[in-house]
Amino acid sequence: MNELELQALLPFMVLAASSLVVILLIAFRLSHTVIQISGFMMMCLTVICMWLVRDTLPREIPPLLVIDGFAAFTTGLIVFVVLAVGLFSYIYFEEREENPKEYYILLFLATLGAAVLTVSKHFISLFIGLEILSISLYGLIGYLRNRNNAVEAGLKYLMLAALTSAFLLFGMALVYLETGSMDFAVIGRHVQSSGFSVLMILGIGILLVAVGFKLAFVPFHLWAADVYQGAPPPVTAFIATASKIGVFSVLLRFGQSLGLQNEQLLQGIFSFIAIASMIVGNLLALRQQNIKRLLAYSSIAHFGYLLVAFLPGNDNGETAALFYLLSYSVTLLCAFGIITIMSGTKQDAESVSFYQGLFWKQPILAVVLSVAMLSLAGIPLTAGFPAKFMVLASGVEDSRWIPVLVLVATSVIGLYYYLRVIGILFEKPEEETAATKVLHPFFYYATYTSLTVLMLAICWLGLFPGNVIDGIRQLLQLE
């Protein structure tokens, strides 16, 4: 490994070191506040390192990794998400019965796993990144072990993740048996010269099962609602954003390397999964009275929308997918930030009825949550509108008419349950909401400020998406 390759790896080395720093801080018995601030500084240092290495991109680190503009964007988005999740985690766990210090070790390890997925170009690095991510999530989901829902959610995710690993390894074995390589580029060249054999399609299909579990595509979605409900809100936010960004990034890279969209059978499979996810996700969300379960089923639909951008397999589809991931992540951080700040010491603010009349009690939080719901619904002047429009445009450009029509129809269905939540916020309150305990005013008000900034970012992305889209296209040219 030469100096330039080592320099390109610097942000990932800082991510790996962040968990070691937390371990040392715990060993010296430092406080939760010190650990929180140190973790925040490590994430900021990661961002600085990414900025410093930008001129060295793209950089291939054989045989496992490639750090290019695509990886820089997705890794940066993951780190941004973790900065917000870390802030939410402080005000949530500071008031809980569990010692929150070890939580940050798991959070930073999961971040490292998701980041490794974004730079993977080989089955080995894909498996390593996915396992680091999954094993960390077992502990994060069940961290509040005194709650039955948390333990149940952790066990469900553990069993399904083990099943996912088995499918992943078997699919890799079949592809390796056919091509003699586990490098995406080599496999792609084999496909170009020999086409998709039966064994290759079978191996990719089994790999798709593993990816489908991680992204909660239909029919691999049964774990999503229970895990979203049982996990602490900051962890749910991480699963819904950073975790899925990492997995979807490696799916995009793998699809582009092999040209999966050019095989008619695989194209049909992806189209079916996209259509089923959009329909089932929206229909299951219609009757939900638990906001975390509502967002879980909503996420199934949104990743169905993302598959519409994946189907063309071209630069426009890739740009649309990345912008959608950005808009979706910022929006969900707003929603789960509100859930976090509204949760009490004994119970999370899960029930939709808990938010009745919130505008008359805490208008800032109500406005932030309203904007987040409008963005998820794809209403103009919010980030969700240009994101969904770009996905639609990429599908229309490639003549994917059935998925596009289903996307439009299911988006109309989604309006009902998003607007229902907004309506509840502005109803007359029936009872007083429990006041949030303020132990450290600086972090409490920092959370209010961050939620306001995220809301403004949603509006800015909705009003002026052009600069961000141009930036994404420039980064994609560094491949």
Short mmCIF file of C-alpha atoms in Angstrom, two decimals:
data_model
loop_
_atom_site.label_atom_id
_atom_site.label_comp_id
_atom_site.label_asym_id
_atom_site.label_seq_id
_atom_site.Cartn_x
_atom_site.Cartn_y
_atom_site.Cartn_z
CA MET A 1 0.00 0.00 0.00
CA ASN A 2 1.47 3.35 -1.07
CA GLU A 3 1.14 6.75 0.56
CA LEU A 4 -1.81 7.91 -1.59
CA GLU A 5 -3.80 4.76 -0.84
CA LEU A 6 -3.13 5.17 2.88
CA GLN A 7 -4.20 8.80 2.66
CA ALA A 8 -7.46 7.84 0.93
CA LEU A 9 -8.19 5.42 3.79
CA LEU A 10 -7.65 8.10 6.43
CA PRO A 11 -11.38 8.88 7.05
CA PHE A 12 -12.11 5.19 7.59
CA MET A 13 -9.13 4.85 9.93
CA VAL A 14 -10.52 7.74 11.99
CA LEU A 15 -13.93 6.01 12.07
CA ALA A 16 -12.30 2.82 13.32
CA ALA A 17 -10.28 4.78 15.91
CA SER A 18 -13.42 6.48 17.26
CA SER A 19 -14.61 3.23 18.87
CA LEU A 20 -11.18 2.70 20.44
CA VAL A 21 -11.25 6.24 21.82
CA VAL A 22 -14.62 5.57 23.46
CA ILE A 23 -13.30 2.33 24.98
CA LEU A 24 -10.37 4.24 26.50
CA LEU A 25 -12.66 6.98 27.83
CA ILE A 26 -14.85 4.33 29.49
CA ALA A 27 -11.76 2.69 30.99
CA PHE A 28 -10.83 6.02 32.57
CA ARG A 29 -14.41 6.28 33.93
CA LEU A 30 -15.17 9.55 32.21
CA SER A 31 -18.72 10.88 32.08
CA HIS A 32 -21.38 10.42 29.44
CA THR A 33 -21.01 14.09 28.49
CA VAL A 34 -17.27 13.75 27.84
CA ILE A 35 -17.84 10.63 25.73
CA GLN A 36 -20.58 12.37 23.75
CA ILE A 37 -18.42 15.42 23.01
CA SER A 38 -15.40 13.24 22.13
CA GLY A 39 -17.51 11.15 19.74
CA PHE A 40 -18.86 14.29 18.10
CA MET A 41 -15.32 15.58 17.61
CA MET A 42 -14.23 12.26 16.08
CA MET A 43 -17.08 12.42 13.57
CA CYS A 44 -16.13 16.02 12.71
CA LEU A 45 -12.51 14.87 12.27
CA THR A 46 -13.75 12.22 9.85
CA VAL A 47 -15.47 14.92 7.78
CA ILE A 48 -12.27 17.02 7.78
CA CYS A 49 -10.24 14.00 6.62
CA MET A 50 -12.70 13.36 3.80
CA TRP A 51 -12.31 16.96 2.70
CA LEU A 52 -8.50 16.70 2.80
CA VAL A 53 -8.38 13.56 0.63
CA ARG A 54 -10.84 14.80 -2.01
CA ASP A 55 -8.04 15.68 -4.47
CA THR A 56 -6.69 12.10 -4.39
CA LEU A 57 -9.96 10.59 -5.64
CA PRO A 58 -10.71 8.28 -7.27
CA ARG A 59 -8.35 5.84 -5.58
CA GLU A 60 -8.51 2.06 -5.84
CA ILE A 61 -7.13 0.05 -2.95
CA PRO A 62 -6.76 -3.47 -4.33
CA PRO A 63 -8.22 -5.93 -4.04
CA LEU A 64 -11.14 -4.95 -1.77
CA LEU A 65 -11.92 -1.24 -1.86
CA VAL A 66 -12.44 1.70 -4.19
CA ILE A 67 -12.77 5.24 -2.88
CA ASP A 68 -14.35 7.50 -5.48
CA GLY A 69 -16.89 10.31 -5.70
CA PHE A 70 -19.79 7.93 -5.16
CA ALA A 71 -18.18 6.58 -1.98
CA ALA A 72 -17.31 10.09 -0.79
CA PHE A 73 -20.93 11.21 -1.07
CA THR A 74 -22.49 8.16 0.59
CA THR A 75 -19.86 7.98 3.35
CA GLY A 76 -20.28 11.71 4.01
CA LEU A 77 -24.05 11.24 4.22
CA ILE A 78 -23.61 8.39 6.71
CA VAL A 79 -21.30 10.49 8.91
CA PHE A 80 -23.77 13.40 8.75
CA VAL A 81 -26.56 11.08 9.89
CA VAL A 82 -24.44 9.79 12.78
CA LEU A 83 -23.67 13.34 13.93
CA ALA A 84 -27.41 13.95 14.29
CA VAL A 85 -28.11 10.51 15.78
CA GLY A 86 -25.34 11.02 18.34
CA LEU A 87 -26.93 14.28 19.47
CA PHE A 88 -30.36 12.65 19.76
CA SER A 89 -28.78 9.75 21.65
CA TYR A 90 -27.44 11.99 24.38
CA ILE A 91 -30.76 13.47 25.47
CA TYR A 92 -32.44 10.06 25.14
CA PHE A 93 -30.00 7.85 27.06
CA GLU A 94 -28.98 10.39 29.69
CA GLU A 95 -32.35 9.90 31.37
CA ARG A 96 -32.54 6.10 30.99
CA GLU A 97 -31.76 3.37 33.45
CA GLU A 98 -29.04 1.84 31.27
CA ASN A 99 -25.42 3.02 31.28
CA PRO A 100 -25.20 4.77 27.90
CA LYS A 101 -21.42 4.78 27.51
CA GLU A 102 -20.99 1.45 25.70
CA TYR A 103 -23.76 2.49 23.32
CA TYR A 104 -21.33 4.79 21.47
CA ILE A 105 -18.87 1.95 20.85
CA LEU A 106 -21.60 0.04 19.04
CA LEU A 107 -22.83 3.15 17.21
CA PHE A 108 -19.39 3.99 15.81
CA LEU A 109 -18.69 0.37 14.86
CA ALA A 110 -22.02 0.24 13.00
CA THR A 111 -21.03 3.48 11.26
CA LEU A 112 -17.73 1.91 10.21
CA GLY A 113 -19.56 -1.14 8.85
CA ALA A 114 -21.95 1.03 6.80
CA ALA A 115 -19.03 3.12 5.50
CA VAL A 116 -17.10 0.00 4.44
CA LEU A 117 -20.10 -1.06 2.37
CA THR A 118 -20.00 2.21 0.42
CA VAL A 119 -16.40 1.54 -0.72
CA SER A 120 -16.72 -2.20 -1.32
CA LYS A 121 -15.90 -3.60 -4.73
CA HIS A 122 -15.34 -7.19 -3.63
CA PHE A 123 -17.47 -9.83 -1.95
CA ILE A 124 -15.05 -10.11 0.99
CA SER A 125 -15.22 -6.42 1.90
CA LEU A 126 -19.00 -6.52 1.36
CA PHE A 127 -19.33 -9.40 3.83
CA ILE A 128 -16.98 -7.81 6.38
CA GLY A 129 -18.81 -4.47 6.25
CA LEU A 130 -22.22 -6.11 6.50
CA GLU A 131 -21.19 -8.24 9.48
CA ILE A 132 -19.66 -5.29 11.35
CA LEU A 133 -22.89 -3.38 10.76
CA SER A 134 -25.19 -6.25 11.69
CA ILE A 135 -23.39 -7.39 14.84
CA SER A 136 -23.30 -3.82 16.15
CA LEU A 137 -27.02 -3.43 15.46
CA TYR A 138 -27.88 -6.51 17.56
CA GLY A 139 -26.65 -4.69 20.65
CA LEU A 140 -28.00 -1.29 19.66
CA ILE A 141 -31.54 -2.58 19.06
CA GLY A 142 -31.73 -4.43 22.36
CA TYR A 143 -29.72 -1.90 24.37
CA LEU A 144 -32.58 -1.11 26.76
CA ARG A 145 -32.71 -4.73 27.89
CA ASN A 146 -35.26 -4.06 30.63
CA ARG A 147 -37.90 -3.44 27.98
CA ASN A 148 -39.57 -6.51 26.49
CA ASN A 149 -40.04 -4.91 23.08
CA ALA A 150 -36.33 -4.14 22.83
CA VAL A 151 -35.24 -7.70 23.62
CA GLU A 152 -37.82 -9.13 21.23
CA ALA A 153 -36.73 -6.75 18.46
CA GLY A 154 -33.06 -7.57 19.03
CA LEU A 155 -33.69 -11.32 18.86
CA LYS A 156 -35.76 -10.99 15.67
CA TYR A 157 -33.05 -8.95 14.01
CA LEU A 158 -30.41 -11.43 15.21
CA MET A 159 -32.19 -14.42 13.69
CA LEU A 160 -32.99 -12.70 10.42
CA ALA A 161 -29.46 -11.27 10.12
CA ALA A 162 -28.03 -14.77 10.60
CA LEU A 163 -30.33 -16.02 7.86
CA THR A 164 -29.24 -13.09 5.69
CA SER A 165 -25.57 -14.01 6.13
CA ALA A 166 -26.29 -17.59 5.08
CA PHE A 167 -28.04 -16.44 1.90
CA LEU A 168 -25.26 -13.94 1.21
CA LEU A 169 -22.48 -16.52 1.50
CA PHE A 170 -24.33 -19.09 -0.59
CA GLY A 171 -25.02 -16.55 -3.33
CA MET A 172 -21.37 -15.47 -3.32
CA ALA A 173 -20.28 -19.10 -3.60
CA LEU A 174 -22.45 -19.68 -6.67
CA VAL A 175 -21.19 -16.53 -8.40
CA TYR A 176 -17.58 -17.48 -7.56
CA LEU A 177 -18.17 -20.99 -8.89
CA GLU A 178 -19.28 -19.51 -12.22
CA THR A 179 -16.73 -16.69 -12.60
CA GLY A 180 -13.73 -17.72 -10.48
CA SER A 181 -13.60 -14.24 -8.92
CA MET A 182 -15.25 -12.18 -6.19
CA ASP A 183 -14.25 -8.79 -7.61
CA PHE A 184 -17.22 -6.84 -8.99
CA ALA A 185 -15.28 -5.59 -12.03
CA VAL A 186 -13.98 -9.06 -12.95
CA ILE A 187 -17.46 -10.54 -12.55
CA GLY A 188 -18.79 -7.73 -14.76
CA ARG A 189 -16.25 -8.51 -17.50
CA HIS A 190 -17.20 -12.18 -17.32
CA VAL A 191 -20.87 -11.26 -17.75
CA GLN A 192 -20.06 -9.04 -20.74
CA SER A 193 -18.16 -11.85 -22.47
CA SER A 194 -20.30 -14.86 -21.51
CA GLY A 195 -23.67 -13.39 -20.54
CA PHE A 196 -25.82 -14.37 -17.56
CA SER A 197 -25.78 -18.14 -17.12
CA VAL A 198 -28.40 -20.00 -15.11
CA LEU A 199 -25.92 -20.44 -12.24
CA MET A 200 -25.06 -16.74 -12.30
CA ILE A 201 -28.71 -15.68 -12.19
CA LEU A 202 -29.37 -18.12 -9.34
CA GLY A 203 -26.40 -16.76 -7.36
CA ILE A 204 -27.43 -13.14 -7.91
CA GLY A 205 -31.01 -14.02 -6.98
CA ILE A 206 -29.87 -15.48 -3.67
CA LEU A 207 -27.68 -12.42 -3.06
CA LEU A 208 -30.74 -10.29 -3.71
CA VAL A 209 -32.60 -12.15 -0.94
CA ALA A 210 -29.88 -11.11 1.52
CA VAL A 211 -29.95 -7.49 0.35
CA GLY A 212 -33.76 -7.56 0.40
CA PHE A 213 -33.75 -8.49 4.10
CA LYS A 214 -31.42 -5.61 4.97
CA LEU A 215 -33.43 -3.06 2.98
CA ALA A 216 -36.81 -4.54 4.02
CA PHE A 217 -38.04 -5.04 0.47
CA VAL A 218 -41.26 -7.02 0.06
CA PRO A 219 -41.45 -10.00 0.68
CA PHE A 220 -38.47 -9.72 3.09
CA HIS A 221 -40.03 -6.95 5.18
CA LEU A 222 -41.64 -8.77 8.10
CA TRP A 223 -38.99 -7.75 10.63
CA ALA A 224 -39.12 -4.01 9.94
CA ALA A 225 -42.10 -2.82 12.00
CA ASP A 226 -41.21 -4.83 15.13
CA VAL A 227 -37.56 -3.73 15.05
CA TYR A 228 -38.45 -0.08 14.43
CA GLN A 229 -40.90 -0.19 17.35
CA GLY A 230 -38.67 -2.07 19.78
CA ALA A 231 -35.41 -0.19 19.19
CA PRO A 232 -34.69 3.16 20.89
CA PRO A 233 -35.67 6.06 18.58
CA PRO A 234 -32.05 7.14 17.83
CA VAL A 235 -31.20 3.55 16.88
CA THR A 236 -34.30 3.34 14.71
CA ALA A 237 -33.17 6.54 12.99
CA PHE A 238 -29.77 4.96 12.33
CA ILE A 239 -31.31 1.76 10.93
CA ALA A 240 -33.69 3.69 8.68
CA THR A 241 -30.95 5.96 7.29
CA ALA A 242 -27.25 5.13 7.70
CA SER A 243 -27.67 1.35 7.70
CA LYS A 244 -29.80 1.36 4.56
CA ILE A 245 -27.59 3.94 2.81
CA GLY A 246 -24.65 1.56 3.16
CA VAL A 247 -26.52 -1.48 1.87
CA PHE A 248 -28.22 0.37 -1.00
CA SER A 249 -24.87 1.90 -2.00
CA VAL A 250 -23.25 -1.51 -2.45
CA LEU A 251 -26.33 -2.68 -4.39
CA LEU A 252 -25.95 0.31 -6.73
CA ARG A 253 -22.23 -0.34 -7.23
CA PHE A 254 -22.77 -4.06 -7.81
CA GLY A 255 -25.61 -3.38 -10.26
CA GLN A 256 -23.57 -0.85 -12.23
CA SER A 257 -20.52 -3.14 -12.37
CA LEU A 258 -22.46 -6.14 -13.68
CA GLY A 259 -25.16 -4.38 -15.69
CA LEU A 260 -27.88 -6.28 -13.82
CA GLN A 261 -30.55 -4.18 -15.45
CA ASN A 262 -29.61 -5.55 -18.90
CA GLU A 263 -30.73 -9.09 -18.05
CA GLN A 264 -34.46 -9.42 -18.74
CA LEU A 265 -35.18 -11.93 -15.96
CA LEU A 266 -33.34 -9.90 -13.30
CA GLN A 267 -35.02 -6.75 -14.61
CA GLY A 268 -38.39 -8.40 -14.07
CA ILE A 269 -37.44 -9.49 -10.54
CA PHE A 270 -36.33 -5.98 -9.56
CA SER A 271 -39.49 -4.49 -11.08
CA PHE A 272 -41.70 -6.94 -9.19
CA ILE A 273 -39.93 -6.19 -5.88
CA ALA A 274 -40.23 -2.43 -6.48
CA ILE A 275 -43.95 -2.66 -7.29
CA ALA A 276 -44.70 -4.99 -4.38
CA SER A 277 -42.75 -2.81 -1.93
CA MET A 278 -44.55 0.36 -3.02
CA ILE A 279 -48.00 -1.21 -2.78
CA VAL A 280 -47.57 -3.28 0.39
CA GLY A 281 -45.61 -0.61 2.28
CA ASN A 282 -48.23 2.06 1.70
CA LEU A 283 -51.21 -0.20 2.37
CA LEU A 284 -49.75 -1.48 5.66
CA ALA A 285 -49.03 2.08 6.80
CA LEU A 286 -52.64 3.20 6.29
CA ARG A 287 -54.07 1.86 9.56
CA GLN A 288 -51.07 2.31 11.84
CA GLN A 289 -51.60 4.08 15.16
CA ASN A 290 -47.94 3.73 16.19
CA ILE A 291 -45.77 6.36 14.50
CA LYS A 292 -42.64 4.20 14.54
CA ARG A 293 -44.48 1.35 12.83
CA LEU A 294 -45.99 3.85 10.38
CA LEU A 295 -42.49 5.06 9.45
CA ALA A 296 -41.31 1.45 9.18
CA TYR A 297 -43.93 0.57 6.59
CA SER A 298 -43.37 3.93 4.93
CA SER A 299 -39.66 3.08 4.56
CA ILE A 300 -40.59 -0.10 2.71
CA ALA A 301 -42.48 2.01 0.17
CA HIS A 302 -39.69 4.58 -0.12
CA PHE A 303 -37.07 1.97 -0.94
CA GLY A 304 -39.50 0.63 -3.51
CA TYR A 305 -39.41 4.13 -5.01
CA LEU A 306 -35.60 4.00 -4.92
CA LEU A 307 -35.64 0.77 -6.93
CA VAL A 308 -37.39 2.68 -9.72
CA ALA A 309 -34.24 4.85 -9.94
CA PHE A 310 -32.09 1.70 -9.77
CA LEU A 311 -33.86 0.01 -12.70
CA PRO A 312 -32.45 2.17 -15.55
CA GLY A 313 -28.86 1.43 -14.52
CA ASN A 314 -27.58 4.75 -15.91
CA ASP A 315 -26.06 7.96 -14.55
CA ASN A 316 -29.40 9.77 -14.29
CA GLY A 317 -30.86 6.95 -12.23
CA GLU A 318 -27.81 6.92 -9.97
CA THR A 319 -28.00 10.69 -9.45
CA ALA A 320 -31.72 10.44 -8.67
CA ALA A 321 -31.09 7.63 -6.18
CA LEU A 322 -28.37 9.56 -4.33
CA PHE A 323 -30.44 12.74 -4.14
CA TYR A 324 -33.39 10.68 -2.90
CA LEU A 325 -31.21 9.10 -0.19
CA LEU A 326 -30.09 12.58 0.91
CA SER A 327 -33.63 13.99 1.03
CA TYR A 328 -35.06 10.90 2.73
CA SER A 329 -32.31 10.82 5.37
CA VAL A 330 -32.68 14.49 6.33
CA THR A 331 -36.45 14.06 6.53
CA LEU A 332 -36.32 10.96 8.72
CA LEU A 333 -33.80 12.58 11.05
CA CYS A 334 -36.38 15.31 11.65
CA ALA A 335 -39.14 12.79 12.34
CA PHE A 336 -37.13 10.58 14.69
CA GLY A 337 -35.59 13.62 16.37
CA ILE A 338 -39.09 14.73 17.35
CA ILE A 339 -39.91 11.24 18.63
CA THR A 340 -36.69 11.25 20.66
CA ILE A 341 -37.20 14.65 22.25
CA MET A 342 -40.85 13.89 23.07
CA SER A 343 -40.13 10.49 24.67
CA GLY A 344 -40.30 10.20 28.44
CA THR A 345 -38.07 8.25 30.78
CA LYS A 346 -40.41 5.25 30.97
CA GLN A 347 -41.98 5.09 27.54
CA ASP A 348 -41.26 6.31 24.03
CA ALA A 349 -43.62 8.75 22.29
CA GLU A 350 -44.86 6.07 19.89
CA SER A 351 -48.62 6.45 19.73
CA VAL A 352 -49.93 8.86 17.11
CA SER A 353 -52.50 10.09 19.65
CA PHE A 354 -49.61 11.25 21.86
CA TYR A 355 -49.02 14.07 19.36
CA GLN A 356 -52.60 15.34 19.45
CA GLY A 357 -52.59 19.14 19.78
CA LEU A 358 -48.79 19.33 19.81
CA PHE A 359 -48.92 22.61 17.89
CA TRP A 360 -50.68 24.29 20.83
CA LYS A 361 -48.09 23.03 23.32
CA GLN A 362 -44.77 23.02 21.42
CA PRO A 363 -45.30 24.76 18.07
CA ILE A 364 -41.68 24.47 16.90
CA LEU A 365 -41.71 20.68 17.23
CA ALA A 366 -45.10 20.48 15.52
CA VAL A 367 -43.91 22.55 12.56
CA VAL A 368 -40.74 20.45 12.19
CA LEU A 369 -42.73 17.21 12.22
CA SER A 370 -45.28 18.65 9.79
CA VAL A 371 -42.57 19.61 7.30
CA ALA A 372 -41.05 16.13 7.65
CA MET A 373 -44.40 14.48 6.91
CA LEU A 374 -44.97 16.77 3.91
CA SER A 375 -41.53 15.87 2.58
CA LEU A 376 -42.18 12.14 2.96
CA ALA A 377 -45.42 12.67 1.06
CA GLY A 378 -43.56 14.44 -1.75
CA ILE A 379 -45.35 17.78 -1.43
CA PRO A 380 -43.81 20.71 -3.40
CA LEU A 381 -41.46 23.13 -1.60
CA THR A 382 -40.01 20.23 0.42
CA ALA A 383 -37.07 17.95 -0.38
CA GLY A 384 -39.36 15.00 -1.09
CA PHE A 385 -40.85 16.64 -4.19
CA PRO A 386 -37.72 17.06 -6.37
CA ALA A 387 -36.40 13.72 -5.07
CA LYS A 388 -39.54 11.88 -6.16
CA PHE A 389 -39.69 13.87 -9.40
CA MET A 390 -36.12 12.82 -10.30
CA VAL A 391 -36.95 9.17 -9.61
CA LEU A 392 -40.03 9.47 -11.81
CA ALA A 393 -38.02 11.18 -14.57
CA SER A 394 -35.38 8.43 -14.56
CA GLY A 395 -38.10 5.78 -14.81
CA VAL A 396 -39.90 7.61 -17.63
CA GLU A 397 -36.65 8.15 -19.50
CA ASP A 398 -36.03 4.40 -19.49
CA SER A 399 -39.70 3.59 -20.28
CA ARG A 400 -40.34 1.75 -17.00
CA TRP A 401 -44.01 2.58 -17.26
CA ILE A 402 -45.56 0.06 -14.87
CA PRO A 403 -43.27 0.90 -11.89
CA VAL A 404 -43.71 4.62 -12.65
CA LEU A 405 -47.51 4.38 -12.69
CA VAL A 406 -47.48 2.35 -9.46
CA LEU A 407 -45.20 4.97 -7.88
CA VAL A 408 -47.67 7.74 -8.74
CA ALA A 409 -50.70 5.76 -7.52
CA THR A 410 -49.10 4.66 -4.24
CA SER A 411 -47.83 8.18 -3.56
CA VAL A 412 -51.46 9.29 -3.55
CA ILE A 413 -52.23 6.55 -1.00
CA GLY A 414 -49.32 7.77 1.13
CA LEU A 415 -50.83 11.24 1.31
CA TYR A 416 -53.58 9.90 3.57
CA TYR A 417 -51.49 8.68 6.47
CA TYR A 418 -48.94 11.52 6.29
CA LEU A 419 -51.65 14.19 6.29
CA ARG A 420 -53.49 12.30 9.05
CA VAL A 421 -50.46 12.78 11.32
CA ILE A 422 -50.32 16.49 10.45
CA GLY A 423 -54.05 16.85 11.19
CA ILE A 424 -53.57 15.31 14.63
CA LEU A 425 -50.82 17.83 15.41
CA PHE A 426 -53.26 20.72 14.97
CA GLU A 427 -56.27 19.22 16.76
CA LYS A 428 -57.44 20.53 20.11
CA PRO A 429 -55.39 18.83 22.84
CA GLU A 430 -57.26 16.54 25.21
CA GLU A 431 -54.57 16.05 27.82
CA GLU A 432 -51.26 17.51 28.79
CA THR A 433 -48.13 16.00 27.29
CA ALA A 434 -45.54 15.00 29.83
CA ALA A 435 -42.84 17.63 30.02
CA THR A 436 -39.40 16.63 28.83
CA LYS A 437 -36.86 16.57 31.61
CA VAL A 438 -33.93 18.88 30.93
CA LEU A 439 -30.74 17.58 32.55
CA HIS A 440 -28.24 19.37 30.33
CA PRO A 441 -29.80 22.48 28.75
CA PHE A 442 -26.96 22.91 26.25
CA PHE A 443 -27.63 19.53 24.60
CA TYR A 444 -31.37 19.95 24.90
CA TYR A 445 -31.37 23.29 23.08
CA ALA A 446 -28.71 22.04 20.66
CA THR A 447 -31.19 19.34 19.70
CA TYR A 448 -33.93 21.94 19.14
CA THR A 449 -31.50 23.94 17.00
CA SER A 450 -30.42 20.90 14.98
CA LEU A 451 -34.05 19.97 14.29
CA THR A 452 -34.73 23.50 13.08
CA VAL A 453 -31.67 23.38 10.83
CA LEU A 454 -32.74 20.01 9.43
CA MET A 455 -36.22 21.41 8.72
CA LEU A 456 -34.67 24.38 6.90
CA ALA A 457 -32.49 21.94 4.95
CA ILE A 458 -35.64 20.09 3.83
CA CYS A 459 -37.11 23.36 2.57
CA TRP A 460 -33.84 24.43 0.93
CA LEU A 461 -33.50 21.10 -0.90
CA GLY A 462 -37.10 21.49 -2.03
CA LEU A 463 -36.66 25.05 -3.29
CA PHE A 464 -33.10 24.94 -4.65
CA PRO A 465 -32.18 21.32 -5.50
CA GLY A 466 -30.08 22.29 -8.53
CA ASN A 467 -26.83 23.03 -6.70
CA VAL A 468 -26.92 19.75 -4.79
CA ILE A 469 -27.79 17.75 -7.92
CA ASP A 470 -24.91 19.38 -9.82
CA GLY A 471 -22.58 18.57 -6.93
CA ILE A 472 -23.67 14.93 -6.97
CA ARG A 473 -23.05 14.72 -10.72
CA GLN A 474 -19.57 16.19 -10.30
CA LEU A 475 -18.76 13.65 -7.62
CA LEU A 476 -20.00 10.80 -9.79
CA GLN A 477 -17.54 11.88 -12.46
CA LEU A 478 -14.73 10.90 -10.06
CA GLU A 479 -15.31 7.20 -10.74
#
